[in-house]
Each structure stands twice: as C-alpha cells, then as structure tokens.
Amino acid sequence: MEQEISKRKRRIGIIVNYLSLIFIIILIQAGKPYGLDTALLLTGALGALIVGLISFISVYWKTRLWRLVHTSFKELDERQIHVVYNSIRYSYGIFCILCLIIIYFNAIVEKTNIDISTAGGFLYLAHILPASIIAWTEKEVLIESGKS
Amino acid sequence: MELRKIYNRVSVFREERNISRKELAEKIGVNFQTIGYLERGEFNPSLDLALRISEFFELPIEVIFSSKPLTLLSKELLHQKTKKGK
C-alpha cells in the first residue's frame, strides 16, 4: 500500500535534517573554544543526531529516494534516469559552490585546516544532496511498503 | 530544441483492459510511478517506451500518442460511424 508524502512535509523534513547537521557541527566547533560543558555538548549533539536520523528516515529512507540515487542506471527506467541525472547535475553545482565558499573563507581568515566535523558534514552532504533535490522538487513521492 | 507536450490515451486503454498502473508498469518494464507521470502528460516517453506501450495494447502508436490534443474516442467513433453511414 503506497502513501503519498506531500511536498510540504518533504521540504520540512529536508530543512530539519540539514539544520540538525548544522547544529551538530556548530556544537562541536563552538564547544572547544568556548569550553562548553561536555555533558551539555553531548546531550545537544545526541538530540540533534536523533532528530536528524528521524528526518533522514522519513524523507530519504521510507521514500526510497536514498536507494534511487544510489542505484545503478541499468536498474532504472528512463524517467528515473532523467530525474537522478538532473539531481546529480544540480548537486554537483551546489556542492562545488559550498566547497569553494569554505576554501575561500578559510583562506581569508588564514585557517589552514578543516576540522573533522566540517569534513564529516561535507561527506554527509555529498551523499544526501541528490536525494534532497529530488525530494524537494518531485511532484509525486510515495512511501512504499515492502518491495517495489 | 523545445520539448513539446505529448498527449496520450494510455489511461483510457489501461482502464478499458481493467489493469492497474502497477500491472502495466510490470508488463512494459518501468516503475509504476512513471506510468502515472506519463498518463498525466508530465513525462514524454522515449520512442522505445512508446513502442512498447503500443505493442502491449496492440494498437498503432498514433492512436495512443499525439503531439496535438486528442479528441474523445467516443466522438471519433461517432464520426467514423457517421462517415460509414454516408
């Protein structure tokens, strides 16, 4: 039995997912120099992680969008190939722009290293961007139960 | 090259044969959501897909697809009947 997940719900889920990622990165970045209480830091990060996980599951996992963008083109039909190709095209542009912003920002403030939280954030972003674009733009996205 | 809207009667012929989108999708080898997009005119099929649909319904491709808005089948049948009657 398939249920449609509305565009509004998907977009909210995407925003929540990205905000939780940004919150985790900020917590880790701000925790060290400002000497925040470790327990508070961990609680905050864990909370954000749980929220991020729930939003990931509802927007990308249950909708099978995560699987769609990671499936070989041989297993997709022509419309799916077109959708995935477009999402990868836009993802490439967005990801490059973000990388360049970080690189130039680091160059301007003369910061020579990128910490593990930022690197981890970019790794997650690289994997999630194509699915985000599809979830944001597609007219019809269904939550399927069982095998498709 | 600007993409034109392709009109189709896929939903008409599918319902005539009492088959679901999922069944049709399985027969022609696409995802069932693609059938939905196709029927709503939100996706233009490739020649291969259009031919597969035509072969499945055992109808000429021009009966199923058109670059111009399709007239109602009932009106076309009536028109043909009237023509034969003359």
PDB file of C-alpha atoms in Angstrom:
ATOM      1  CA  MET A   1       0.000   0.000   0.000  1.00  0.00           C
ATOM      2  CA  GLU A   2       1.588   3.256  -1.111  1.00  0.00           C
ATOM      3  CA  GLN A   3       1.005   6.572   0.546  1.00  0.00           C
ATOM      4  CA  GLU A   4       1.993   9.887  -0.896  1.00  0.00           C
ATOM      5  CA  ILE A   5       4.148  12.157   1.237  1.00  0.00           C
ATOM      6  CA  SER A   6       3.290  15.775   0.480  1.00  0.00           C
ATOM      7  CA  LYS A   7       5.840  18.217  -0.913  1.00  0.00           C
ATOM      8  CA  ARG A   8       5.380  20.430   2.160  1.00  0.00           C
ATOM      9  CA  LYS A   9       6.207  17.563   4.550  1.00  0.00           C
ATOM     10  CA  ARG A  10       9.221  16.588   2.475  1.00  0.00           C
ATOM     11  CA  ARG A  11      10.582  20.118   2.436  1.00  0.00           C
ATOM     12  CA  ILE A  12      10.125  20.481   6.186  1.00  0.00           C
ATOM     13  CA  GLY A  13      11.921  17.153   6.663  1.00  0.00           C
ATOM     14  CA  ILE A  14      14.819  18.284   4.473  1.00  0.00           C
ATOM     15  CA  ILE A  15      15.176  21.576   6.351  1.00  0.00           C
ATOM     16  CA  VAL A  16      15.052  19.782   9.731  1.00  0.00           C
ATOM     17  CA  ASN A  17      17.662  17.285   8.525  1.00  0.00           C
ATOM     18  CA  TYR A  18      20.070  19.983   7.343  1.00  0.00           C
ATOM     19  CA  LEU A  19      19.503  22.134  10.446  1.00  0.00           C
ATOM     20  CA  SER A  20      20.313  19.198  12.723  1.00  0.00           C
ATOM     21  CA  LEU A  21      23.541  18.612  10.778  1.00  0.00           C
ATOM     22  CA  ILE A  22      24.494  22.310  11.028  1.00  0.00           C
ATOM     23  CA  PHE A  23      23.611  22.300  14.746  1.00  0.00           C
ATOM     24  CA  ILE A  24      25.896  19.310  15.408  1.00  0.00           C
ATOM     25  CA  ILE A  25      28.764  20.979  13.541  1.00  0.00           C
ATOM     26  CA  ILE A  26      28.261  24.289  15.380  1.00  0.00           C
ATOM     27  CA  LEU A  27      28.129  22.493  18.746  1.00  0.00           C
ATOM     28  CA  ILE A  28      31.392  20.697  18.063  1.00  0.00           C
ATOM     29  CA  GLN A  29      33.025  23.858  16.684  1.00  0.00           C
ATOM     30  CA  ALA A  30      31.755  26.122  19.484  1.00  0.00           C
ATOM     31  CA  GLY A  31      32.257  23.581  22.261  1.00  0.00           C
ATOM     32  CA  LYS A  32      36.035  23.522  22.055  1.00  0.00           C
ATOM     33  CA  PRO A  33      36.984  27.246  22.061  1.00  0.00           C
ATOM     34  CA  TYR A  34      34.170  28.368  24.385  1.00  0.00           C
ATOM     35  CA  GLY A  35      34.680  25.475  26.795  1.00  0.00           C
ATOM     36  CA  LEU A  36      31.072  24.340  26.903  1.00  0.00           C
ATOM     37  CA  ASP A  37      30.169  21.684  29.423  1.00  0.00           C
ATOM     38  CA  THR A  38      30.883  18.286  27.843  1.00  0.00           C
ATOM     39  CA  ALA A  39      27.641  16.772  29.129  1.00  0.00           C
ATOM     40  CA  LEU A  40      25.653  19.650  27.614  1.00  0.00           C
ATOM     41  CA  LEU A  41      27.554  19.311  24.368  1.00  0.00           C
ATOM     42  CA  LEU A  42      26.923  15.574  24.171  1.00  0.00           C
ATOM     43  CA  THR A  43      23.237  15.941  25.049  1.00  0.00           C
ATOM     44  CA  GLY A  44      22.779  18.610  22.425  1.00  0.00           C
ATOM     45  CA  ALA A  45      24.631  16.636  19.796  1.00  0.00           C
ATOM     46  CA  LEU A  46      22.738  13.442  20.614  1.00  0.00           C
ATOM     47  CA  GLY A  47      19.415  15.242  20.430  1.00  0.00           C
ATOM     48  CA  ALA A  48      20.315  16.752  17.071  1.00  0.00           C
ATOM     49  CA  LEU A  49      21.515  13.362  15.866  1.00  0.00           C
ATOM     50  CA  ILE A  50      18.210  11.706  16.785  1.00  0.00           C
ATOM     51  CA  VAL A  51      16.216  14.472  15.074  1.00  0.00           C
ATOM     52  CA  GLY A  52      18.493  14.175  12.035  1.00  0.00           C
ATOM     53  CA  LEU A  53      18.037  10.420  11.950  1.00  0.00           C
ATOM     54  CA  ILE A  54      14.240  10.615  12.182  1.00  0.00           C
ATOM     55  CA  SER A  55      14.084  13.209   9.397  1.00  0.00           C
ATOM     56  CA  PHE A  56      16.505  11.136   7.284  1.00  0.00           C
ATOM     57  CA  ILE A  57      14.369   8.032   7.653  1.00  0.00           C
ATOM     58  CA  SER A  58      11.107   9.828   6.868  1.00  0.00           C
ATOM     59  CA  VAL A  59      12.368  11.843   3.886  1.00  0.00           C
ATOM     60  CA  TYR A  60      15.042   9.664   2.296  1.00  0.00           C
ATOM     61  CA  TRP A  61      14.714   6.106   3.538  1.00  0.00           C
ATOM     62  CA  LYS A  62      10.975   5.364   3.596  1.00  0.00           C
ATOM     63  CA  THR A  63      10.534   7.111   0.250  1.00  0.00           C
ATOM     64  CA  ARG A  64      13.376   5.022  -1.221  1.00  0.00           C
ATOM     65  CA  LEU A  65      14.946   8.183  -2.629  1.00  0.00           C
ATOM     66  CA  TRP A  66      18.226   7.282  -0.970  1.00  0.00           C
ATOM     67  CA  ARG A  67      18.184   3.938  -2.782  1.00  0.00           C
ATOM     68  CA  LEU A  68      17.102   5.589  -6.044  1.00  0.00           C
ATOM     69  CA  VAL A  69      20.142   7.865  -6.250  1.00  0.00           C
ATOM     70  CA  HIS A  70      22.497   5.045  -5.285  1.00  0.00           C
ATOM     71  CA  THR A  71      21.101   2.511  -7.760  1.00  0.00           C
ATOM     72  CA  SER A  72      22.915   1.659 -10.964  1.00  0.00           C
ATOM     73  CA  PHE A  73      21.354   3.256 -14.068  1.00  0.00           C
ATOM     74  CA  LYS A  74      20.906  -0.253 -15.513  1.00  0.00           C
ATOM     75  CA  GLU A  75      18.182  -0.904 -12.958  1.00  0.00           C
ATOM     76  CA  LEU A  76      16.304   2.371 -13.508  1.00  0.00           C
ATOM     77  CA  ASP A  77      13.735   3.234 -16.144  1.00  0.00           C
ATOM     78  CA  GLU A  78      14.192   6.227 -18.454  1.00  0.00           C
ATOM     79  CA  ARG A  79      12.230   8.671 -16.317  1.00  0.00           C
ATOM     80  CA  GLN A  80      14.134   7.677 -13.162  1.00  0.00           C
ATOM     81  CA  ILE A  81      17.452   8.085 -15.028  1.00  0.00           C
ATOM     82  CA  HIS A  82      16.359  11.566 -16.127  1.00  0.00           C
ATOM     83  CA  VAL A  83      15.341  12.528 -12.559  1.00  0.00           C
ATOM     84  CA  VAL A  84      18.539  11.163 -10.982  1.00  0.00           C
ATOM     85  CA  TYR A  85      20.737  12.720 -13.673  1.00  0.00           C
ATOM     86  CA  ASN A  86      19.192  16.151 -13.079  1.00  0.00           C
ATOM     87  CA  SER A  87      19.552  15.825  -9.306  1.00  0.00           C
ATOM     88  CA  ILE A  88      23.235  14.868  -9.649  1.00  0.00           C
ATOM     89  CA  ARG A  89      23.779  17.788 -12.028  1.00  0.00           C
ATOM     90  CA  TYR A  90      22.381  20.313  -9.538  1.00  0.00           C
ATOM     91  CA  SER A  91      24.111  18.583  -6.600  1.00  0.00           C
ATOM     92  CA  TYR A  92      27.463  18.949  -8.314  1.00  0.00           C
ATOM     93  CA  GLY A  93      26.939  22.681  -8.720  1.00  0.00           C
ATOM     94  CA  ILE A  94      25.712  23.248  -5.158  1.00  0.00           C
ATOM     95  CA  PHE A  95      28.458  21.099  -3.634  1.00  0.00           C
ATOM     96  CA  CYS A  96      31.194  22.866  -5.618  1.00  0.00           C
ATOM     97  CA  ILE A  97      29.924  26.293  -4.601  1.00  0.00           C
ATOM     98  CA  LEU A  98      29.827  25.298  -0.919  1.00  0.00           C
ATOM     99  CA  CYS A  99      33.353  23.836  -1.106  1.00  0.00           C
ATOM    100  CA  LEU A 100      34.639  26.996  -2.741  1.00  0.00           C
ATOM    101  CA  ILE A 101      32.981  29.172  -0.084  1.00  0.00           C
ATOM    102  CA  ILE A 102      34.628  27.145   2.700  1.00  0.00           C
ATOM    103  CA  ILE A 103      38.007  27.153   0.948  1.00  0.00           C
ATOM    104  CA  TYR A 104      37.953  30.907   0.299  1.00  0.00           C
ATOM    105  CA  PHE A 105      36.638  31.637   3.800  1.00  0.00           C
ATOM    106  CA  ASN A 106      39.453  29.578   5.292  1.00  0.00           C
ATOM    107  CA  ALA A 107      41.955  31.356   3.034  1.00  0.00           C
ATOM    108  CA  ILE A 108      40.660  34.807   4.078  1.00  0.00           C
ATOM    109  CA  VAL A 109      40.748  34.043   7.826  1.00  0.00           C
ATOM    110  CA  GLU A 110      44.054  32.203   7.288  1.00  0.00           C
ATOM    111  CA  LYS A 111      42.765  28.997   8.750  1.00  0.00           C
ATOM    112  CA  THR A 112      44.908  26.161   7.425  1.00  0.00           C
ATOM    113  CA  ASN A 113      42.930  23.096   8.420  1.00  0.00           C
ATOM    114  CA  ILE A 114      39.364  21.869   8.159  1.00  0.00           C
ATOM    115  CA  ASP A 115      38.252  20.026  11.247  1.00  0.00           C
ATOM    116  CA  ILE A 116      36.693  16.585  11.273  1.00  0.00           C
ATOM    117  CA  SER A 117      33.136  17.841  11.940  1.00  0.00           C
ATOM    118  CA  THR A 118      33.136  20.022   8.817  1.00  0.00           C
ATOM    119  CA  ALA A 119      34.666  17.223   6.780  1.00  0.00           C
ATOM    120  CA  GLY A 120      32.051  14.813   8.118  1.00  0.00           C
ATOM    121  CA  GLY A 121      29.330  17.311   7.279  1.00  0.00           C
ATOM    122  CA  PHE A 122      30.546  17.573   3.711  1.00  0.00           C
ATOM    123  CA  LEU A 123      30.711  13.800   3.400  1.00  0.00           C
ATOM    124  CA  TYR A 124      27.096  13.527   4.527  1.00  0.00           C
ATOM    125  CA  LEU A 125      26.091  16.394   2.242  1.00  0.00           C
ATOM    126  CA  ALA A 126      27.726  14.737  -0.774  1.00  0.00           C
ATOM    127  CA  HIS A 127      25.622  11.627  -0.185  1.00  0.00           C
ATOM    128  CA  ILE A 128      22.373  13.367   0.627  1.00  0.00           C
ATOM    129  CA  LEU A 129      22.220  16.254  -1.866  1.00  0.00           C
ATOM    130  CA  PRO A 130      20.872  14.360  -4.904  1.00  0.00           C
ATOM    131  CA  ALA A 131      18.101  12.761  -2.829  1.00  0.00           C
ATOM    132  CA  SER A 132      17.329  16.161  -1.268  1.00  0.00           C
ATOM    133  CA  ILE A 133      16.902  17.749  -4.666  1.00  0.00           C
ATOM    134  CA  ILE A 134      14.537  15.006  -5.791  1.00  0.00           C
ATOM    135  CA  ALA A 135      12.576  15.176  -2.533  1.00  0.00           C
ATOM    136  CA  TRP A 136      12.367  18.974  -2.821  1.00  0.00           C
ATOM    137  CA  THR A 137      11.276  19.147  -6.457  1.00  0.00           C
ATOM    138  CA  GLU A 138       9.439  15.948  -7.432  1.00  0.00           C
ATOM    139  CA  LYS A 139       5.667  16.196  -7.728  1.00  0.00           C
ATOM    140  CA  GLU A 140       4.918  12.698  -6.523  1.00  0.00           C
ATOM    141  CA  VAL A 141       6.922  10.768  -3.948  1.00  0.00           C
ATOM    142  CA  LEU A 142       5.454   7.682  -2.384  1.00  0.00           C
ATOM    143  CA  ILE A 143       6.230   5.820   0.789  1.00  0.00           C
ATOM    144  CA  GLU A 144       6.256   2.216  -0.298  1.00  0.00           C
ATOM    145  CA  SER A 145       5.766  -0.737   1.932  1.00  0.00           C
ATOM    146  CA  GLY A 146       7.549  -3.963   1.020  1.00  0.00           C
ATOM    147  CA  LYS A 147       9.410  -4.498  -2.252  1.00  0.00           C
ATOM    148  CA  SER A 148       8.783  -2.142  -5.145  1.00  0.00           C
TER     149      SER A 148
ATOM    150  CA  MET B   1      15.082  22.099 -29.141  1.00  0.00           C
ATOM    151  CA  GLU B   2      11.993  22.919 -27.149  1.00  0.00           C
ATOM    152  CA  LEU B   3      10.200  19.859 -25.770  1.00  0.00           C
ATOM    153  CA  ARG B   4       6.591  19.614 -26.876  1.00  0.00           C
ATOM    154  CA  LYS B   5       3.846  18.172 -24.731  1.00  0.00           C
ATOM    155  CA  ILE B   6       2.877  14.682 -25.896  1.00  0.00           C
ATOM    156  CA  TYR B   7      -0.763  13.793 -25.417  1.00  0.00           C
ATOM    157  CA  ASN B   8      -1.767  10.189 -24.830  1.00  0.00           C
ATOM    158  CA  ARG B   9      -4.618   7.806 -24.193  1.00  0.00           C
ATOM    159  CA  VAL B  10      -2.668   5.383 -22.007  1.00  0.00           C
ATOM    160  CA  SER B  11      -5.077   5.736 -19.069  1.00  0.00           C
ATOM    161  CA  VAL B  12      -8.076   5.178 -21.353  1.00  0.00           C
ATOM    162  CA  PHE B  13      -6.738   1.951 -22.832  1.00  0.00           C
ATOM    163  CA  ARG B  14      -5.413   0.771 -19.487  1.00  0.00           C
ATOM    164  CA  GLU B  15      -8.801   1.203 -17.807  1.00  0.00           C
ATOM    165  CA  GLU B  16     -10.517  -0.408 -20.771  1.00  0.00           C
ATOM    166  CA  ARG B  17      -8.460  -3.526 -20.149  1.00  0.00           C
ATOM    167  CA  ASN B  18      -9.044  -3.241 -16.404  1.00  0.00           C
ATOM    168  CA  ILE B  19      -5.359  -3.255 -15.473  1.00  0.00           C
ATOM    169  CA  SER B  20      -3.659  -1.209 -12.791  1.00  0.00           C
ATOM    170  CA  ARG B  21      -0.690   1.105 -13.310  1.00  0.00           C
ATOM    171  CA  LYS B  22       1.467  -1.368 -11.458  1.00  0.00           C
ATOM    172  CA  GLU B  23       0.444  -4.248 -13.757  1.00  0.00           C
ATOM    173  CA  LEU B  24       1.058  -2.170 -16.861  1.00  0.00           C
ATOM    174  CA  ALA B  25       4.402  -0.995 -15.495  1.00  0.00           C
ATOM    175  CA  GLU B  26       5.479  -4.589 -14.853  1.00  0.00           C
ATOM    176  CA  LYS B  27       4.467  -5.658 -18.367  1.00  0.00           C
ATOM    177  CA  ILE B  28       6.441  -2.912 -20.096  1.00  0.00           C
ATOM    178  CA  GLY B  29       9.364  -2.823 -17.655  1.00  0.00           C
ATOM    179  CA  VAL B  30       9.116   0.573 -15.970  1.00  0.00           C
ATOM    180  CA  ASN B  31       8.410   1.884 -12.493  1.00  0.00           C
ATOM    181  CA  PHE B  32       4.664   2.322 -11.839  1.00  0.00           C
ATOM    182  CA  GLN B  33       5.157   5.991 -10.960  1.00  0.00           C
ATOM    183  CA  THR B  34       6.460   6.521 -14.486  1.00  0.00           C
ATOM    184  CA  ILE B  35       3.071   5.331 -15.789  1.00  0.00           C
ATOM    185  CA  GLY B  36       1.397   7.932 -13.590  1.00  0.00           C
ATOM    186  CA  TYR B  37       3.618  10.718 -14.879  1.00  0.00           C
ATOM    187  CA  LEU B  38       3.073   9.524 -18.440  1.00  0.00           C
ATOM    188  CA  GLU B  39      -0.713   9.457 -18.119  1.00  0.00           C
ATOM    189  CA  ARG B  40      -0.784  12.969 -16.688  1.00  0.00           C
ATOM    190  CA  GLY B  41       1.367  14.213 -19.570  1.00  0.00           C
ATOM    191  CA  GLU B  42       4.158  15.197 -17.184  1.00  0.00           C
ATOM    192  CA  PHE B  43       6.669  12.945 -18.889  1.00  0.00           C
ATOM    193  CA  ASN B  44       7.344  12.313 -22.581  1.00  0.00           C
ATOM    194  CA  PRO B  45       8.190   8.679 -23.329  1.00  0.00           C
ATOM    195  CA  SER B  46      11.132   7.720 -25.496  1.00  0.00           C
ATOM    196  CA  LEU B  47      10.419   6.030 -28.821  1.00  0.00           C
ATOM    197  CA  ASP B  48      11.301   2.671 -27.283  1.00  0.00           C
ATOM    198  CA  LEU B  49       8.845   3.124 -24.423  1.00  0.00           C
ATOM    199  CA  ALA B  50       6.119   4.426 -26.735  1.00  0.00           C
ATOM    200  CA  LEU B  51       6.578   1.381 -28.982  1.00  0.00           C
ATOM    201  CA  ARG B  52       6.477  -0.985 -26.017  1.00  0.00           C
ATOM    202  CA  ILE B  53       3.181   0.558 -24.902  1.00  0.00           C
ATOM    203  CA  SER B  54       1.834   0.351 -28.428  1.00  0.00           C
ATOM    204  CA  GLU B  55       2.862  -3.315 -28.688  1.00  0.00           C
ATOM    205  CA  PHE B  56       1.283  -4.091 -25.345  1.00  0.00           C
ATOM    206  CA  PHE B  57      -2.055  -2.541 -26.271  1.00  0.00           C
ATOM    207  CA  GLU B  58      -1.770  -3.964 -29.824  1.00  0.00           C
ATOM    208  CA  LEU B  59      -2.683  -0.585 -31.238  1.00  0.00           C
ATOM    209  CA  PRO B  60      -0.908   1.756 -33.670  1.00  0.00           C
ATOM    210  CA  ILE B  61       1.303   4.261 -31.907  1.00  0.00           C
ATOM    211  CA  GLU B  62      -0.562   7.242 -33.411  1.00  0.00           C
ATOM    212  CA  VAL B  63      -3.800   6.060 -31.772  1.00  0.00           C
ATOM    213  CA  ILE B  64      -2.159   6.208 -28.338  1.00  0.00           C
ATOM    214  CA  PHE B  65       0.164   9.214 -28.660  1.00  0.00           C
ATOM    215  CA  SER B  66      -0.106  12.565 -30.388  1.00  0.00           C
ATOM    216  CA  SER B  67       1.637  15.918 -30.409  1.00  0.00           C
ATOM    217  CA  LYS B  68      -1.800  17.571 -30.687  1.00  0.00           C
ATOM    218  CA  PRO B  69      -4.616  17.311 -28.136  1.00  0.00           C
ATOM    219  CA  LEU B  70      -6.503  14.066 -28.659  1.00  0.00           C
ATOM    220  CA  THR B  71     -10.222  14.099 -29.325  1.00  0.00           C
ATOM    221  CA  LEU B  72     -12.512  11.941 -27.250  1.00  0.00           C
ATOM    222  CA  LEU B  73     -12.608   8.352 -28.517  1.00  0.00           C
ATOM    223  CA  SER B  74     -16.414   8.359 -28.369  1.00  0.00           C
ATOM    224  CA  LYS B  75     -16.529  11.396 -30.684  1.00  0.00           C
ATOM    225  CA  GLU B  76     -14.069   9.760 -33.069  1.00  0.00           C
ATOM    226  CA  LEU B  77     -16.129   6.562 -33.146  1.00  0.00           C
ATOM    227  CA  LEU B  78     -19.308   8.538 -33.768  1.00  0.00           C
ATOM    228  CA  HIS B  79     -17.599  10.477 -36.541  1.00  0.00           C
ATOM    229  CA  GLN B  80     -16.444   7.236 -38.177  1.00  0.00           C
ATOM    230  CA  LYS B  81     -19.911   5.735 -37.857  1.00  0.00           C
ATOM    231  CA  THR B  82     -21.452   8.782 -39.463  1.00  0.00           C
ATOM    232  CA  LYS B  83     -18.864   8.606 -42.262  1.00  0.00           C
ATOM    233  CA  LYS B  84     -19.632   4.928 -42.907  1.00  0.00           C
ATOM    234  CA  GLY B  85     -23.336   5.642 -42.856  1.00  0.00           C
ATOM    235  CA  LYS B  86     -22.863   8.179 -45.665  1.00  0.00           C
TER     236      LYS B  86
END
